[in-house]
mmCIF file with all atom_site columns, C-alpha atoms in Angstrom:
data_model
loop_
_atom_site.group_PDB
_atom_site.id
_atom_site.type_symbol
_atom_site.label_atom_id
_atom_site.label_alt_id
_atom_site.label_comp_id
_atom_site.label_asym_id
_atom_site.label_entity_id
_atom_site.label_seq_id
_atom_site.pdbx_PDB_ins_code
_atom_site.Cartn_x
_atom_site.Cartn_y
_atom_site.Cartn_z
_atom_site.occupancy
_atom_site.B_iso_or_equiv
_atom_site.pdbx_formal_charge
_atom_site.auth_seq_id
_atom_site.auth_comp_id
_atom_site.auth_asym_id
_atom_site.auth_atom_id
_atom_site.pdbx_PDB_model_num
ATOM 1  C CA . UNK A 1 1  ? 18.356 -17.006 -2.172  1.00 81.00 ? 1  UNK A CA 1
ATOM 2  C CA . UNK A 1 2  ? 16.056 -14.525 -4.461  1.00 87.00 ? 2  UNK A CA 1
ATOM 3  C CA . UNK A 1 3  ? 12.641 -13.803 -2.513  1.00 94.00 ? 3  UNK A CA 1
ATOM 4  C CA . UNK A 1 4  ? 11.037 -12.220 -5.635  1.00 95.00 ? 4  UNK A CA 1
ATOM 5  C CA . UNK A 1 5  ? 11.498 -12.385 -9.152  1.00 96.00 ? 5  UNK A CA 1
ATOM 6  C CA . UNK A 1 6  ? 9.542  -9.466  -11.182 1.00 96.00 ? 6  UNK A CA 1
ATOM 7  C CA . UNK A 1 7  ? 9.595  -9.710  -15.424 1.00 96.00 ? 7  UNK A CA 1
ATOM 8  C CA . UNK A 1 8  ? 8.496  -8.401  -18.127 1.00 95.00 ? 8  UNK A CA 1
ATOM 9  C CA . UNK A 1 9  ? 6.567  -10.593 -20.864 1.00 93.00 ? 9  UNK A CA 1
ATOM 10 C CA . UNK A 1 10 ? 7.592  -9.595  -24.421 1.00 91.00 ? 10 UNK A CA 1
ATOM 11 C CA . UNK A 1 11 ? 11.163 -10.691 -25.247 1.00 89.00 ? 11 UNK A CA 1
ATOM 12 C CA . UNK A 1 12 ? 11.159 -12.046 -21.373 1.00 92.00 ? 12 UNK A CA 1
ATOM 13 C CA . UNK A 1 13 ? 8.538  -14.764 -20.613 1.00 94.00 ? 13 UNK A CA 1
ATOM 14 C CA . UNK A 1 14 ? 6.926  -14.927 -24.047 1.00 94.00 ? 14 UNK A CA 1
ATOM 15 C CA . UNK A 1 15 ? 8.582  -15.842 -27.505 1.00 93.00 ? 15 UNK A CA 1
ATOM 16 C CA . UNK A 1 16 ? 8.633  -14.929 -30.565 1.00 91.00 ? 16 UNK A CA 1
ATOM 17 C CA . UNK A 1 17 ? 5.677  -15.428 -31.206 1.00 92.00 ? 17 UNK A CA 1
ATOM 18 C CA . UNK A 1 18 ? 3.882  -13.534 -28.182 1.00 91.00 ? 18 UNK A CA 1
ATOM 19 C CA . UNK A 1 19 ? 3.362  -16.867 -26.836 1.00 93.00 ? 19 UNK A CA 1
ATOM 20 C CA . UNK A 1 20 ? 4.662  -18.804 -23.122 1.00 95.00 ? 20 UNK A CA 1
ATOM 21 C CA . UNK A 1 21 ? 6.575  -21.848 -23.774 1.00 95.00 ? 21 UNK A CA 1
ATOM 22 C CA . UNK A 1 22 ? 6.677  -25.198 -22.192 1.00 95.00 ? 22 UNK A CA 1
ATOM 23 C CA . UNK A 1 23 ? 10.007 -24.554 -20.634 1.00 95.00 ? 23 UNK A CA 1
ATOM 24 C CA . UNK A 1 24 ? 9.350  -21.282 -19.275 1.00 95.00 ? 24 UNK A CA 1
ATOM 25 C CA . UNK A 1 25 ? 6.129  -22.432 -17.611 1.00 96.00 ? 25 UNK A CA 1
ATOM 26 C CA . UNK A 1 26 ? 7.876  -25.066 -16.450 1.00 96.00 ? 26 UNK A CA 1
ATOM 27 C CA . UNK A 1 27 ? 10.357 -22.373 -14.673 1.00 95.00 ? 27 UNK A CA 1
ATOM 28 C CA . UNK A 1 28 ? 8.111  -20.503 -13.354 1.00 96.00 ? 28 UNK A CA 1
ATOM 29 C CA . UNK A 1 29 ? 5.942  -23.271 -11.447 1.00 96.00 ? 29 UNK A CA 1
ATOM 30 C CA . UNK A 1 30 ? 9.901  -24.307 -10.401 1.00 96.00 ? 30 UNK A CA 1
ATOM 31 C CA . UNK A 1 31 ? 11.006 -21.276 -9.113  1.00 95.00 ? 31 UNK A CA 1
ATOM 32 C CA . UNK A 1 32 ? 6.880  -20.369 -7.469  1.00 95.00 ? 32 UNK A CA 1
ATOM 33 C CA . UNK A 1 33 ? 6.891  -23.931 -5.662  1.00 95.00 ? 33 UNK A CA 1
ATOM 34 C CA . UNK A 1 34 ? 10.600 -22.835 -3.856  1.00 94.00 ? 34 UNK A CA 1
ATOM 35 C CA . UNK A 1 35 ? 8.557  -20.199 -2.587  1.00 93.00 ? 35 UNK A CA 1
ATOM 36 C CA . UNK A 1 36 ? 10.164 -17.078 -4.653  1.00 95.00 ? 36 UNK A CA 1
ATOM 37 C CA . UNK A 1 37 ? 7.176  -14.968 -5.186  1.00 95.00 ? 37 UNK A CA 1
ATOM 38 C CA . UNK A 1 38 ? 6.790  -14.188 -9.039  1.00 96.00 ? 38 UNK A CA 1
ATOM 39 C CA . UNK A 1 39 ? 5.272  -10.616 -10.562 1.00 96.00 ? 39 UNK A CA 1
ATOM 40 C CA . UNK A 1 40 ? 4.543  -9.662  -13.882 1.00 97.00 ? 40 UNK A CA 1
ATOM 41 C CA . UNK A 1 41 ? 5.871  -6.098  -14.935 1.00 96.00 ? 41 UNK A CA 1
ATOM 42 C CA . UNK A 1 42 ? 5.241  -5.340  -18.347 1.00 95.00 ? 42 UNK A CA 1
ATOM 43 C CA . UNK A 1 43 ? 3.918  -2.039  -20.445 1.00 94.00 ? 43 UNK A CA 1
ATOM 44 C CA . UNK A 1 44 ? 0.709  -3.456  -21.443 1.00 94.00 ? 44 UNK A CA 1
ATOM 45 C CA . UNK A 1 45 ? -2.636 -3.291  -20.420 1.00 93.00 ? 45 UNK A CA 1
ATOM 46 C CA . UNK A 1 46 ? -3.756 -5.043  -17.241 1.00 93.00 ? 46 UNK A CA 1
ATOM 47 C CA . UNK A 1 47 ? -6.483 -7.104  -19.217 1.00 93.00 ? 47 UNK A CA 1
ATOM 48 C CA . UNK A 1 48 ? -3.075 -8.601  -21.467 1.00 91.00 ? 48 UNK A CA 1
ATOM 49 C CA . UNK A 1 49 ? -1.274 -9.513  -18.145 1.00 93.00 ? 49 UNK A CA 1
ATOM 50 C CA . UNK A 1 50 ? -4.375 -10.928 -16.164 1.00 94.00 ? 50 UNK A CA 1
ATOM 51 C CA . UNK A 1 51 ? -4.546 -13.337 -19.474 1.00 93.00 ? 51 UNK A CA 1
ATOM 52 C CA . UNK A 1 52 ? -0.575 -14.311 -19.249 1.00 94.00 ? 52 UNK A CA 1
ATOM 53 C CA . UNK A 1 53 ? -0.801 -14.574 -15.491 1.00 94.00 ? 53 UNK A CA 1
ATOM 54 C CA . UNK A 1 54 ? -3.482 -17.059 -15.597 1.00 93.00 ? 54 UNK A CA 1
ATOM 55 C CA . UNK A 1 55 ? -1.798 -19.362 -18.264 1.00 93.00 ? 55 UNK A CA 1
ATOM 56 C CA . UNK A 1 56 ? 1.589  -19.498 -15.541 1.00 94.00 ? 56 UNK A CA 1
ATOM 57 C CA . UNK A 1 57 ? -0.704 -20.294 -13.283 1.00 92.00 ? 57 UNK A CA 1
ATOM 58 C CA . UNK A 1 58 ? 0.309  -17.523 -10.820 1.00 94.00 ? 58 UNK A CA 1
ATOM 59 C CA . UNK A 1 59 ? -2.827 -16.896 -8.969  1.00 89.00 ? 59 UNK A CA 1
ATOM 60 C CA . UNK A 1 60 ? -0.830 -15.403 -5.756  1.00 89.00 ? 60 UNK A CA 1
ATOM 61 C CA . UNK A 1 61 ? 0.810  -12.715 -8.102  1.00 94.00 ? 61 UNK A CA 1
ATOM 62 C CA . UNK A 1 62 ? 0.903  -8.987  -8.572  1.00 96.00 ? 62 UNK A CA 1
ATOM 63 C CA . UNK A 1 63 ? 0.920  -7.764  -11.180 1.00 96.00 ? 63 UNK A CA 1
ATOM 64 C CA . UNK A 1 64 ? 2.283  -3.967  -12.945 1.00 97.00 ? 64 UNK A CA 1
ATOM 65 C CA . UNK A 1 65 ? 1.197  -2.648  -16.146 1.00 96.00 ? 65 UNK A CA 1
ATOM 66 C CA . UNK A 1 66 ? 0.746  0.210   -18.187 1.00 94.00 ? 66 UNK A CA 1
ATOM 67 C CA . UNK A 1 67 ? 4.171  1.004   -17.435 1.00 92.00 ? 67 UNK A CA 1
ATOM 68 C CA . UNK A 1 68 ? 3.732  1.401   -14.451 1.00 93.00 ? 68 UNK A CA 1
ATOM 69 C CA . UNK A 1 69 ? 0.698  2.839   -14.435 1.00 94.00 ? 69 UNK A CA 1
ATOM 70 C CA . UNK A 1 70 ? -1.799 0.060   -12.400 1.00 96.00 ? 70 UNK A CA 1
ATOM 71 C CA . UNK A 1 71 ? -0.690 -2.140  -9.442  1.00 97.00 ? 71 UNK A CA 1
ATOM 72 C CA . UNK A 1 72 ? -2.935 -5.165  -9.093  1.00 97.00 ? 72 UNK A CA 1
ATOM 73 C CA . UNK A 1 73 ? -3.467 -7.564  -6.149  1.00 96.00 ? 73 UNK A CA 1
ATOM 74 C CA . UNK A 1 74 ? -3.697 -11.284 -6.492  1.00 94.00 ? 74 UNK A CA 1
ATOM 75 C CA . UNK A 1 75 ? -6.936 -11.570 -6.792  1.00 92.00 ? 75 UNK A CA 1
ATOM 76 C CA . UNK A 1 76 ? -7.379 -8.632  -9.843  1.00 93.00 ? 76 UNK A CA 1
ATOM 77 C CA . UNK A 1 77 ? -7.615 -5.841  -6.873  1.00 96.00 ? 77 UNK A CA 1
ATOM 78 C CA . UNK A 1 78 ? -6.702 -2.361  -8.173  1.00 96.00 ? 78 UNK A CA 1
ATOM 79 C CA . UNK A 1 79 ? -4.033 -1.287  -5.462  1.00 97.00 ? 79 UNK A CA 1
ATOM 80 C CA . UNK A 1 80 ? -2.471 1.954   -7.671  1.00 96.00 ? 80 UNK A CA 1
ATOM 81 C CA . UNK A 1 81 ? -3.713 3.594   -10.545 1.00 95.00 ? 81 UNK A CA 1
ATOM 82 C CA . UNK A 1 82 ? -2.534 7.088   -12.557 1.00 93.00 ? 82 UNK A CA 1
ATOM 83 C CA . UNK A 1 83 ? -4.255 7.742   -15.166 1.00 89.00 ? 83 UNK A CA 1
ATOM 84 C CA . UNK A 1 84 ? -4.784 10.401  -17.675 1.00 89.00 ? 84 UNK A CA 1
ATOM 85 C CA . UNK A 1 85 ? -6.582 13.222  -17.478 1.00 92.00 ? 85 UNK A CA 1
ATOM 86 C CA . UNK A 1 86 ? -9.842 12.448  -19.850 1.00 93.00 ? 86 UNK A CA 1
ATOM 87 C CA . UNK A 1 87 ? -9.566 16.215  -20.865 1.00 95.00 ? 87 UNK A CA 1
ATOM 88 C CA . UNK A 1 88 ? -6.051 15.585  -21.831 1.00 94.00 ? 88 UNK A CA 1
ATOM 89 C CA . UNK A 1 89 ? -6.418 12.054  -23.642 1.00 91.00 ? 89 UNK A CA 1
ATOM 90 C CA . UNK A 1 90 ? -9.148 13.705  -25.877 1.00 95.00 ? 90 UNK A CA 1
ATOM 91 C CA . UNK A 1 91 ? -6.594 16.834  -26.250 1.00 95.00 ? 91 UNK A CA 1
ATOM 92 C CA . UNK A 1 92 ? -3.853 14.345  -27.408 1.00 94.00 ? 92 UNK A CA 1
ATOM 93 C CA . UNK A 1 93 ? -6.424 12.222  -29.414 1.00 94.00 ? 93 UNK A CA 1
ATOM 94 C CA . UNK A 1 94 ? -7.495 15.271  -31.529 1.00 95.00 ? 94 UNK A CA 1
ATOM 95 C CA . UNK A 1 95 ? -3.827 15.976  -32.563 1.00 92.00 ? 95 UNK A CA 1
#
């Protein structure tokens, strides 16, 4: 049996049109109430996933984004961060 299922959200849990369907909700609060724990991975800011995660309803999940970038807790807690250099964002940003 699967302790921990981690996915992505675009082209994973949301369709076509960036959205969460009935049926994969209705997954997710299947597979969360076996008691398989259920993260969100995805490339996309934190503030994008915090949204998603509260429409699944997965209050007890973490959560990865910016590719990898930020760990959060359950409860929004920043656990890992790597971020760039501001000197080097504003190098990149003048190009």
């Amino acid at each position: 049996m699967y302790k921990l299922i981690i996915s992505d959200l675009d082209g994973t849990l949301l369709n076509e049109n960036h959205e969460i369907s009935a049926y994969t909700k209705k997954i997710v609060e299947e597979v969360t109430q076996k008691g398989i724990h259920f993260f969100i991975a995805t490339g996309r800011h934190h503030y994008d996933v915090f949204e998603k995660k509260k429409e699944l309803g997965l209050s007890n999940a973490y959560t990865i984004s910016c590719n990898g970038g930020r760990v959060h807790g359950p409860k929004g807690e920043l656990l890992f961060s790597h971020d760039i250099d501001d000197k080097v964002a504003n190098e990149i940003l003048s190009l």
